[in-house]
XYZ file of C-alpha atoms in Angstrom:
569
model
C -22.418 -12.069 14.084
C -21.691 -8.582 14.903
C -18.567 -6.822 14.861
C -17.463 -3.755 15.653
C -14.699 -1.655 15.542
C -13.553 1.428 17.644
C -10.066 2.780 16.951
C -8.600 2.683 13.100
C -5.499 3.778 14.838
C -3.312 4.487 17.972
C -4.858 7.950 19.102
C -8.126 7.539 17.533
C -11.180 8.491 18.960
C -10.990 7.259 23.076
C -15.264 7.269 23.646
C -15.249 5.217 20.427
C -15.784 2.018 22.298
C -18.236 3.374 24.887
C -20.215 4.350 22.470
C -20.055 0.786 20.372
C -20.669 -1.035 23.631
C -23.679 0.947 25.009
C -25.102 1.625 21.421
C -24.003 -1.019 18.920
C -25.653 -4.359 20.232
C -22.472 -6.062 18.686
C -20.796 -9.756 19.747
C -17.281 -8.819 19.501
C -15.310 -5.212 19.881
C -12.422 -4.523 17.795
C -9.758 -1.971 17.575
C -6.587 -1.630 15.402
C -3.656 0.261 16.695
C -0.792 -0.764 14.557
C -0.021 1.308 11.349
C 3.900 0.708 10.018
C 4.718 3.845 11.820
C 3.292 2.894 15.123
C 5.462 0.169 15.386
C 8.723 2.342 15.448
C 6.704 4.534 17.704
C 6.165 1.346 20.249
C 10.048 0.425 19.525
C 10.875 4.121 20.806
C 8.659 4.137 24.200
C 9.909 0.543 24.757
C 13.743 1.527 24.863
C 13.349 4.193 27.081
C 13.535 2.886 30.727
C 10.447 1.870 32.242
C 8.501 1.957 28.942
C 6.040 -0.512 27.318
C 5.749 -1.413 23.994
C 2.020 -1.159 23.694
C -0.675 0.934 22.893
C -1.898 2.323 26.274
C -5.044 4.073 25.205
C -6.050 0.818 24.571
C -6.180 0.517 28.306
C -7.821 3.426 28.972
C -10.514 1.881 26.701
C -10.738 -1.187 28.190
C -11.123 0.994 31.527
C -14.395 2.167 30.285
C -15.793 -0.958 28.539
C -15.121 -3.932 30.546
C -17.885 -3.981 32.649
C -20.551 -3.088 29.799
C -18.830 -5.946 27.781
C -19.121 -8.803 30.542
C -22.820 -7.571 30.882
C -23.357 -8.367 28.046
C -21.130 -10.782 26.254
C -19.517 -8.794 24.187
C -15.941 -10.041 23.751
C -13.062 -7.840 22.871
C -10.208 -8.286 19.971
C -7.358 -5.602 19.730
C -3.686 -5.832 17.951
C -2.817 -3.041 20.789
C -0.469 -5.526 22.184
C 2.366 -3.659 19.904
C 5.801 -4.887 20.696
C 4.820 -6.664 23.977
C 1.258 -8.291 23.894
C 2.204 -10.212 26.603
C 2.881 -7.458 28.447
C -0.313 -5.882 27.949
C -2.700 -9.011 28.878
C -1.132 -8.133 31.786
C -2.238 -5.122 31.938
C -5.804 -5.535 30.925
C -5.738 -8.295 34.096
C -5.114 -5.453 36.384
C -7.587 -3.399 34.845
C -9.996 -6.389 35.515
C -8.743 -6.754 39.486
C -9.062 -3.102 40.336
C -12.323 -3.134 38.803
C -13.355 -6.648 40.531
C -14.507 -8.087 37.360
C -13.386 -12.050 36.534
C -12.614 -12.054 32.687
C -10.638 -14.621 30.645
C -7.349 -12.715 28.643
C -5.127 -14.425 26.174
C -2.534 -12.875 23.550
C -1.119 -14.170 20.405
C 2.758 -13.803 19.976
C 5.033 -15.425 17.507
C 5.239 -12.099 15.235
C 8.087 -10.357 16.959
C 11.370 -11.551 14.836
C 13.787 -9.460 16.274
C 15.541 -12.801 18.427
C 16.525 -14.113 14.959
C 16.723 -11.882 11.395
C 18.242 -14.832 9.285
C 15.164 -16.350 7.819
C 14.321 -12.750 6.571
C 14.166 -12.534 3.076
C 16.086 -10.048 1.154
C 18.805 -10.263 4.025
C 18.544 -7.547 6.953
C 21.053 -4.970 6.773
C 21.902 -3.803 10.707
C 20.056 -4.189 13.771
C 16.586 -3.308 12.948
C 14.051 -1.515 15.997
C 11.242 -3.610 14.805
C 10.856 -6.653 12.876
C 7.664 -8.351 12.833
C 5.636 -10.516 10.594
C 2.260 -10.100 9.799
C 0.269 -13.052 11.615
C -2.997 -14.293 10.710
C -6.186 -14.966 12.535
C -5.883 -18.016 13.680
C -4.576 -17.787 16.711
C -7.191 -15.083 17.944
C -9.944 -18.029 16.817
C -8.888 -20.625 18.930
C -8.382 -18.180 22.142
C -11.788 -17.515 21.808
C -12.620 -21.414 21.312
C -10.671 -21.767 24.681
C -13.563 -19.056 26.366
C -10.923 -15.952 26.143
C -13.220 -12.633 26.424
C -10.476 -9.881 25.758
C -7.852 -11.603 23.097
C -4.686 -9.138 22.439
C -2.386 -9.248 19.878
C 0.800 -8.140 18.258
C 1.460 -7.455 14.871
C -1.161 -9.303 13.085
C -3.083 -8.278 9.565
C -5.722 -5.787 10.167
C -8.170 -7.977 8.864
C -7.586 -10.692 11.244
C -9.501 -8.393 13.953
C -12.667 -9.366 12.036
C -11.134 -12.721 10.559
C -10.584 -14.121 13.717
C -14.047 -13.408 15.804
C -16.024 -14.704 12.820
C -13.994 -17.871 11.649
C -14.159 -18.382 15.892
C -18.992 -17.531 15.857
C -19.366 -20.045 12.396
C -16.609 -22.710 12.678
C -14.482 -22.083 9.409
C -12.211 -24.703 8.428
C -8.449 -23.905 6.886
C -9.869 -24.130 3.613
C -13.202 -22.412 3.446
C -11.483 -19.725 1.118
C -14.409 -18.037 0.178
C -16.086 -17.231 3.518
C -12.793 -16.349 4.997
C -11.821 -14.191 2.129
C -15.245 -12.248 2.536
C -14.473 -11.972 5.706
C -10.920 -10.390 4.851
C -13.040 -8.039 3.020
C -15.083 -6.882 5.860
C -12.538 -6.591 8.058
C -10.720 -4.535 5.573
C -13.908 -2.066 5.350
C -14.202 -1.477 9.096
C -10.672 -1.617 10.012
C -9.806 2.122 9.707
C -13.010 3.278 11.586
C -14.790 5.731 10.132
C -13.450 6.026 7.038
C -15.962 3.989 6.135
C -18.993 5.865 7.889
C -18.386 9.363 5.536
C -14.539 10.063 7.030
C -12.504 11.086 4.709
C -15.333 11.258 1.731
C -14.663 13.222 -1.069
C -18.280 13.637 -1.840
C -19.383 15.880 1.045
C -22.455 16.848 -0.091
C -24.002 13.225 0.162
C -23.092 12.961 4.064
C -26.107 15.034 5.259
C -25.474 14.155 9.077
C -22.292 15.833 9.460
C -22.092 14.682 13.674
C -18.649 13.367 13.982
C -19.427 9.473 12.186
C -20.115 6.370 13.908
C -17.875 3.650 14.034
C -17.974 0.987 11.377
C -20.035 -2.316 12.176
C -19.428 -5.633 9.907
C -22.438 -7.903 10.366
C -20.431 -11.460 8.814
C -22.824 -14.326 7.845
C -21.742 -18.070 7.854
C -21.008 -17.810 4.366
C -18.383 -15.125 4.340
C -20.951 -12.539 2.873
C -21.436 -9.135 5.406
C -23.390 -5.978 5.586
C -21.157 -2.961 7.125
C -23.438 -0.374 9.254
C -23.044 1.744 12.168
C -25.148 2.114 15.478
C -28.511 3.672 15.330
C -28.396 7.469 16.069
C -24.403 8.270 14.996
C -23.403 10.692 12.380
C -21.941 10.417 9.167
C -22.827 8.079 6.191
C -22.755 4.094 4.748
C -23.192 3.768 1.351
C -21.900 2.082 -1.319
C -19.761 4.821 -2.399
C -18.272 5.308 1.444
C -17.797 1.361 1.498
C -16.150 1.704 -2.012
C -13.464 4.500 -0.660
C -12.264 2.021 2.134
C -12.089 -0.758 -0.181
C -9.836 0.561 -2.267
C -7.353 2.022 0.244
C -4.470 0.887 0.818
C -4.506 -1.493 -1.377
C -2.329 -3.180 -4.478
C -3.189 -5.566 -7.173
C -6.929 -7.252 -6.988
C -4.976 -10.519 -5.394
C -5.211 -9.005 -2.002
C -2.565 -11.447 -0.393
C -3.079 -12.479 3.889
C -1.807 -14.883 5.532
C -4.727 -16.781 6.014
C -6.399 -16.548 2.631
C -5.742 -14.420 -0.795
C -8.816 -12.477 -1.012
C -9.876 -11.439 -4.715
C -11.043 -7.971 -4.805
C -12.077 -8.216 -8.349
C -14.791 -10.486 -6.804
C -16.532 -8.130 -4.731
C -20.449 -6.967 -5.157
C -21.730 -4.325 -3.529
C -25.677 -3.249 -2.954
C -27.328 -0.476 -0.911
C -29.489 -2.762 1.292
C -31.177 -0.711 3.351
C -30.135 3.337 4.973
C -26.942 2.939 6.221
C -26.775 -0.740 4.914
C -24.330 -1.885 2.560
C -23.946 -5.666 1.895
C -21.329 -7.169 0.461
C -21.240 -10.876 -0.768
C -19.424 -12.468 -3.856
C -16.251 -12.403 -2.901
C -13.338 -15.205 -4.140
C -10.531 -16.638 -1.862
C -7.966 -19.239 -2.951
C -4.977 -20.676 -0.761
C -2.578 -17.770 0.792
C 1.492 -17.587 -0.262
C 3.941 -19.766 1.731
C 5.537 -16.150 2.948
C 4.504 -13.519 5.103
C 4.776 -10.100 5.020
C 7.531 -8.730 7.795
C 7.555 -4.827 8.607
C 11.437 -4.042 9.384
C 11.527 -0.549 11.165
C 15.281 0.954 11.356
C 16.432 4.586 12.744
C 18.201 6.126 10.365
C 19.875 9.004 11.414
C 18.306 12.652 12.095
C 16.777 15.372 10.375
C 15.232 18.776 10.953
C 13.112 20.898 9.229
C 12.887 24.929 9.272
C 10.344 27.008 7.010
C 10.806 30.440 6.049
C 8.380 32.539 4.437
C 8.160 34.754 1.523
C 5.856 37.951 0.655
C 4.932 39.557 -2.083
C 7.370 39.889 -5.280
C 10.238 38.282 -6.738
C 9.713 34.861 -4.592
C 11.596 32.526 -6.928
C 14.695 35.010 -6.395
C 14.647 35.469 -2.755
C 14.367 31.765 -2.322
C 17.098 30.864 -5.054
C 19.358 33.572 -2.788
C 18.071 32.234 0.473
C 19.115 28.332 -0.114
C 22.761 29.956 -1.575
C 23.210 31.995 1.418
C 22.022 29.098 4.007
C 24.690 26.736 1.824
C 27.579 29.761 2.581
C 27.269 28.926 6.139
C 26.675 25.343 6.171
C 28.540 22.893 3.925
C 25.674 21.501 1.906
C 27.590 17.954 1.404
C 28.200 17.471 4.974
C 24.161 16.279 5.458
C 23.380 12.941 4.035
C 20.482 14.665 2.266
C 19.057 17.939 1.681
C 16.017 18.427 0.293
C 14.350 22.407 -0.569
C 10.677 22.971 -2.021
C 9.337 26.076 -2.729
C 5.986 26.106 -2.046
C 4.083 28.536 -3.692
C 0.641 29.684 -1.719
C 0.813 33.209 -2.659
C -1.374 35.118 -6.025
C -0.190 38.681 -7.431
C -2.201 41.638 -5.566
C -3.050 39.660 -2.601
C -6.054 40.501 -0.528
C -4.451 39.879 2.505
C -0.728 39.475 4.049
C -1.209 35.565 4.331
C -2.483 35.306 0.789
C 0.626 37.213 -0.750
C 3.212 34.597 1.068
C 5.237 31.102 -0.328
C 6.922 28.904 1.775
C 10.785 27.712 1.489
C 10.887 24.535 3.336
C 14.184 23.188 3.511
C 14.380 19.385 5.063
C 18.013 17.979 5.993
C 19.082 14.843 6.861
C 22.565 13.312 8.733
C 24.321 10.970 11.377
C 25.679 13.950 13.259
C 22.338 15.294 15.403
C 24.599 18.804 16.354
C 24.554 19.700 12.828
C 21.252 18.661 11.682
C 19.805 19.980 14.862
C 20.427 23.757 16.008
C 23.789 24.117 13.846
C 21.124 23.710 10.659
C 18.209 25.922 12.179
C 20.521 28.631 13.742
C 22.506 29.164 9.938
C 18.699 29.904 8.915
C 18.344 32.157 11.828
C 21.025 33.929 10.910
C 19.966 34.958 7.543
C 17.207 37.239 9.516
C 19.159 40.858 9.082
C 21.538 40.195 6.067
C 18.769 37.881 3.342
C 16.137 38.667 1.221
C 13.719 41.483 1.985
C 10.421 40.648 4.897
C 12.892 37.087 6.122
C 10.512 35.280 8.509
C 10.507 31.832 9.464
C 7.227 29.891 10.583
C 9.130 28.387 13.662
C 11.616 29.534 16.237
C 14.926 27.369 15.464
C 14.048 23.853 16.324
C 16.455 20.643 17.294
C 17.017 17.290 15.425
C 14.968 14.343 15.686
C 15.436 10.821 14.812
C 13.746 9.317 11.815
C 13.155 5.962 10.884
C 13.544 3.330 7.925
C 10.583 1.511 6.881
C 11.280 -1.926 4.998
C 9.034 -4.258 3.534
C 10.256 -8.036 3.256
C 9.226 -12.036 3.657
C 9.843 -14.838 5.914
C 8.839 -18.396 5.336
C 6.114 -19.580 7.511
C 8.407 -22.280 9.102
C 10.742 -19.737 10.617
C 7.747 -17.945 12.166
C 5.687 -19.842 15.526
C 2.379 -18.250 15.554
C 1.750 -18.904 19.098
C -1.332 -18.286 21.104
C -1.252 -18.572 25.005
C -4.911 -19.402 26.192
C -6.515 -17.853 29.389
C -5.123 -20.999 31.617
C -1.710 -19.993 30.526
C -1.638 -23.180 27.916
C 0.619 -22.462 25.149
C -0.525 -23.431 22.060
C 1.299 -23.384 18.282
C -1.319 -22.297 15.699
C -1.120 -24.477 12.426
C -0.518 -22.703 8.984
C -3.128 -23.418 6.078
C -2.656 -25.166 2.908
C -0.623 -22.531 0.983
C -0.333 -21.598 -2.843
C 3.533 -21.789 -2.987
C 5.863 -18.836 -3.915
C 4.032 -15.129 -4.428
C 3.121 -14.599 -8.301
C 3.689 -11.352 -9.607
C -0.025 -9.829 -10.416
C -0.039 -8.233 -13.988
C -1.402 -4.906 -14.190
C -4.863 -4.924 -15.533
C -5.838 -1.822 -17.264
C -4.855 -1.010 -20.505
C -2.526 1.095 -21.139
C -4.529 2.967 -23.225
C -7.847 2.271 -24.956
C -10.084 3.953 -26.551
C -11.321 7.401 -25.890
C -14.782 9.264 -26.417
C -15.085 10.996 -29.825
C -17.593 13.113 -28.564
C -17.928 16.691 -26.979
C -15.370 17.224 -24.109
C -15.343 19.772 -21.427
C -12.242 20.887 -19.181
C -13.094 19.993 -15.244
C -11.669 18.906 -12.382
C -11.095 15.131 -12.517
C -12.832 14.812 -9.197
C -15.999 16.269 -11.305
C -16.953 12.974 -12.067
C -14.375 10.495 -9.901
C -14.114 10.184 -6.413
C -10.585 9.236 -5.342
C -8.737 7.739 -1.786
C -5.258 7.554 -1.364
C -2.611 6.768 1.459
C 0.796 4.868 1.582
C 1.752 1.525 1.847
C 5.391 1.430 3.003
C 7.365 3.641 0.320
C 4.247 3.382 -2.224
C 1.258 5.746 -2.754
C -1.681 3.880 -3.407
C -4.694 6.161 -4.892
C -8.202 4.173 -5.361
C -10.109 5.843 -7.919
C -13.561 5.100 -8.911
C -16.766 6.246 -11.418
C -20.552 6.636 -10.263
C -21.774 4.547 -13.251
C -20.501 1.785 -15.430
C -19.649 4.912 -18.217
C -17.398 6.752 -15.945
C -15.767 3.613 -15.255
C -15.251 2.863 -18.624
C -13.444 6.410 -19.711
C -11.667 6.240 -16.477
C -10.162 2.719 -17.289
C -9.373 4.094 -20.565
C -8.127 7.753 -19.944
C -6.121 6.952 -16.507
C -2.511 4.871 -17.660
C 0.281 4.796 -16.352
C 1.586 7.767 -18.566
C -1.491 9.586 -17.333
C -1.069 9.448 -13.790
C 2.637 10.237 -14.317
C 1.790 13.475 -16.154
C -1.668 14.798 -13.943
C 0.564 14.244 -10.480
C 3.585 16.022 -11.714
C 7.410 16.167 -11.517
C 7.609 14.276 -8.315
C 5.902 11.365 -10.225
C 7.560 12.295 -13.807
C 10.111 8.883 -13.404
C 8.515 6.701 -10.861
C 6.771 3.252 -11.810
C 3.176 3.509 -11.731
C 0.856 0.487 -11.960
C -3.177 0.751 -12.705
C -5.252 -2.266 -11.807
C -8.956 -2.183 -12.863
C -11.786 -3.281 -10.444
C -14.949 -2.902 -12.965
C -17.230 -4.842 -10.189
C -16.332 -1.312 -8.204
C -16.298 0.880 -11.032
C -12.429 1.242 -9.942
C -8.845 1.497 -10.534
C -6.379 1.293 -8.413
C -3.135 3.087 -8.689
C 0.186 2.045 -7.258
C 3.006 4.511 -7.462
C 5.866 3.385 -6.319
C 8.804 4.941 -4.206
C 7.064 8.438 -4.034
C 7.422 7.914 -0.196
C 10.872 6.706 0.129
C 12.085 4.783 2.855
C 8.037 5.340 4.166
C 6.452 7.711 6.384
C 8.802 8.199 9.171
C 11.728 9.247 6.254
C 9.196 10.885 3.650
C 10.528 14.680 3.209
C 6.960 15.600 0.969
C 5.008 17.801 3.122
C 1.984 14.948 2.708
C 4.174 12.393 3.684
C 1.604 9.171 4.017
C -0.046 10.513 0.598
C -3.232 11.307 2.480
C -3.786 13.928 0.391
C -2.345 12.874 -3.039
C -6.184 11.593 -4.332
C -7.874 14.709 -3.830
C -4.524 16.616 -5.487
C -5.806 14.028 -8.398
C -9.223 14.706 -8.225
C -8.318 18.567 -8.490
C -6.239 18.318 -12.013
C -8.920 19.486 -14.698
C -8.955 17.379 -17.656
C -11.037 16.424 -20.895
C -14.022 14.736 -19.306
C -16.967 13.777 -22.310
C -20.148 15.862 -21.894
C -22.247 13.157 -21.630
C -20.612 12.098 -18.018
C -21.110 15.371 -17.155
C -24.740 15.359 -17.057
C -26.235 16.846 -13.570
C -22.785 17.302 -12.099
């Protein structure tokens, strides 16, 4: 079967699904919407009066699909459902009337924990805004079974999208571990778009199409085994070096755990099959944990953030006397946190204004939303006519805003009722699978230091001969790093430890805990570094605060590579 997805997140790409439906000759539509941050996003717009707690591009979507998917079979399988999925079949049945076209809608619920915290493992501390666990795709299987065309979820793994439409087209029992693990790693390619169709590739000289890319397809065979493409006449680039960047995203140790199936990454083949083909088969699955993975979203407080800019000489100086000044009017220990970078853009006889100019960027944190608000940005202002010499800020004063508190945690699976209510309105309890028992800790893999090349050496950029993709997961930065040939992979197995990493990304890394897995059937590592985003994404003071950017930062340090890697680069 064909699957096909056309949103990697809530405000992607709107004409992604038109263009999937009228060009992609797929059997099922997907779309995921819910990154941790969305879901205190949906939390917000719910509170408010009259707001939903769904994604409502998803609608506008659905708007321009439905009738092209009826046509021609084409069902459709979204976790835009958010807080409310109910509330949002709904929706998608109106969008049906006032278009006069009959389709079948049913949700899956069951994820939303906020009605009872006390199964929640560590304890919950407070009320949180969001609590949900991470549902598998079992429920989105058997509404399709039932005849459902549009099935909407909430907070369900991102891999179910594709786990549940193809355990649904070839009949997977419970147990078939290896095709649904496969099919975990499909969904897992595809599931952020177009980051893996040449978005977000390091290598930019291989993507020779530079359109805007296509959307990701998964073609999933009965055995678990897929080929990821894109429709016929879109931009961008499949390969296996795109496919590799989205397999290692966002990702931990090689046990990738679900709750349907642990999927073993260290499994995985790849092959170039064809232009714009890349097949995938291989892949391991054994019995999921008894727990699932809950998201806990909490607001924390309020912060603000004000810039000012410094030119030309003496920048270290004007800043030190800028932050003393700003803590004269303000009483530094009356914010919960303050945090100050200096960020230094500018190079001694500058060509230009811009290129002579560094950045103080002074974050602040607190209960009271008067202080952190305009009491914090106006004590900046103020520093205009009496602080260091060309005082500028980037922004006019702005006010506080609330931040949130991501949390990662567990819940049994008998204090969780996956639920799934069918087109008829028939509720329907989804059974759990045979499980594995507690979660094991995974050991990390890579040495922690082998043996280097005695050889020649040359000092480049990392990314010379390494491509790298990083983002967060929760207060973690996960960077996936991998070689071009079995050589590179065996230096960068070697080279990159823990100790390594710590030292190439800096002080803001200098005492964290940093794991390395290897992934030699990808020519990979994986790095885990944790805590460098705090209390996650919606708290993160670091100017990159999802660690979008912290591979390429990587791929920048120049180091010792051997000559011999080097060779046509």
């Amino acid at each position: 079967m064909r699957i096909g997805n056309v949103s990697g997140f809530y405000g992607d790409r709107i004409d992604a699904a038109r263009e999937m439906v009228e060009a992609g000759e797929v059997d099922v539509v997907c779309g995921d919407y819910l990154a941790e941050l969305t879901m205190l996003i949906l939390a917000k717009a719910q509170a408010r009066d009259g707001g939903v707690g769904y994604a409502r591009t998803f609608l506008t979507q659905v708007e321009q699909i439905l009738g092209g998917c009826v046509d021609r079979g084409i069902r459709i399988v979204a976790n835009a459902g958010g807080l409310d999925p109910a509330g949002l079949a709904d929706a998608v049945r109106e969008v049906a009337a006032a278009q006069r076209i009959t389709v079948r809608v049913a949700h899956v619920e069951g994820d939303d924990l906020r009605g009872d915290l006390s199964a929640i493992v560590p304890p919950v501390d407070g009320t949180p805004v969001s609590a949900n666990a991470y549902l598998g795709a079992r429920g989105i299987a058997e509404a399709l079974t039932a005849g459902a065309d549009v099935v909407v979820t909430g907070r369900v793994t991102d891999a179910s999208l594709v786990v549940g439409p193809a355990a649904w087209w070839h009949g997977w029992a419970h147990d078939d571990w290896d095709a649904l693990a496969g099919a975990v790693v499909a969904g897992h390619v595809i599931e952020c778009g177009p980051q893996a169709t040449g978005g977000n590739y390091p290598f930019l000289h291989e993507i020779t199409d530079r359109r805007s890319p296509g959307f990701p397809i998964a073609e999933v065979a009965a055995d678990g085994s897929s080929v990821i493409t894109k429709p016929d006449g879109t931009g961008g680039l499949v390969s296996v070096g795109t496919v590799t960047a989205q397999l290692l995203y966002e990702i931990g140790p090689p046990g990738y755990l679900g709750p349907d199936v642990t999927a073993h990454f260290d499994t995985i083949r790849l092959e170039q099959a064809g232009a714009h083909r890349v097949a995938i088969s291989g892949v391991r699955g054994s019995p999921p944990p008894d727990t699932l993975k809950v998201a806990l979203n909490a607001v924390g407080g309020y912060r603000n953030t004000m810039t000012m800019v410094l030119t030309g000489l003496d920048v270290e100086a004007k800043a030190a006397w800028a932050e003393e000044l700003l803590f004269g009017i303000l009483d530094r220990e009356a914010f919960d946190d303050v945090d100050v970078r200096l960020l230094r853009f500018d190079r001694p006889d500058a060509g230009s204004d811009p290129e002579a100019t560094a950045h103080l960027r002074i974050t602040v944190k607190g209960a009271d939303r008067r202080l952190v608000g305009r009491a914090f940005s106006n004590a900046i202002v103020q520093l205009a006519l009496g602080g260091y010499a060309g005082f500028h800020t980037s922004t006019p004063p702005t006010d506080a805003t609330a931040f949130g508190i991501y949390r990662p945690a567990a819940v049994p699976r008998a204090a969780v009722t996956h639920t799934v209510v069918l087109p008829d309105g028939t509720r329907r309890t989804v059974a759990d699978p045979p499980t594995s028992g507690p979660v094991q800790p995974q050991v990390t893999a890579s040495p922690r230091g082998g043996a280097q090349s005695k050889g020649e050496t040359r000092r480049v950029p990392l990314g010379t001969v390494a491509g790298a993709r990083s983002g967060d997961k929760g207060g973690d930065a996960n960077i996936g790093i991998w070689a071009r040939d079995d050589a590179g992979h065996a230096w960068l197995r070697s080279f990159l430890t823990p100790r390594r990493i710590r030292e190439l990304l800096g002080t803001e890394a200098a005492e964290l805990d940093v794991e390395v897995f290897d992934l030699p059937n990808l020519r990979a590592v994986n790095v885990v570094v944790h805590g460098l985003l705090g209390d996650g994404v919606a708290s993160s003071t670091r100017p990159d605060p999802q660690a979008k950017g912290l591979g390429e930062y990587l791929r920048s340090r120049v180091v010792d590579v051997p000559v011999e890697l080097l060779a046509g680069d």
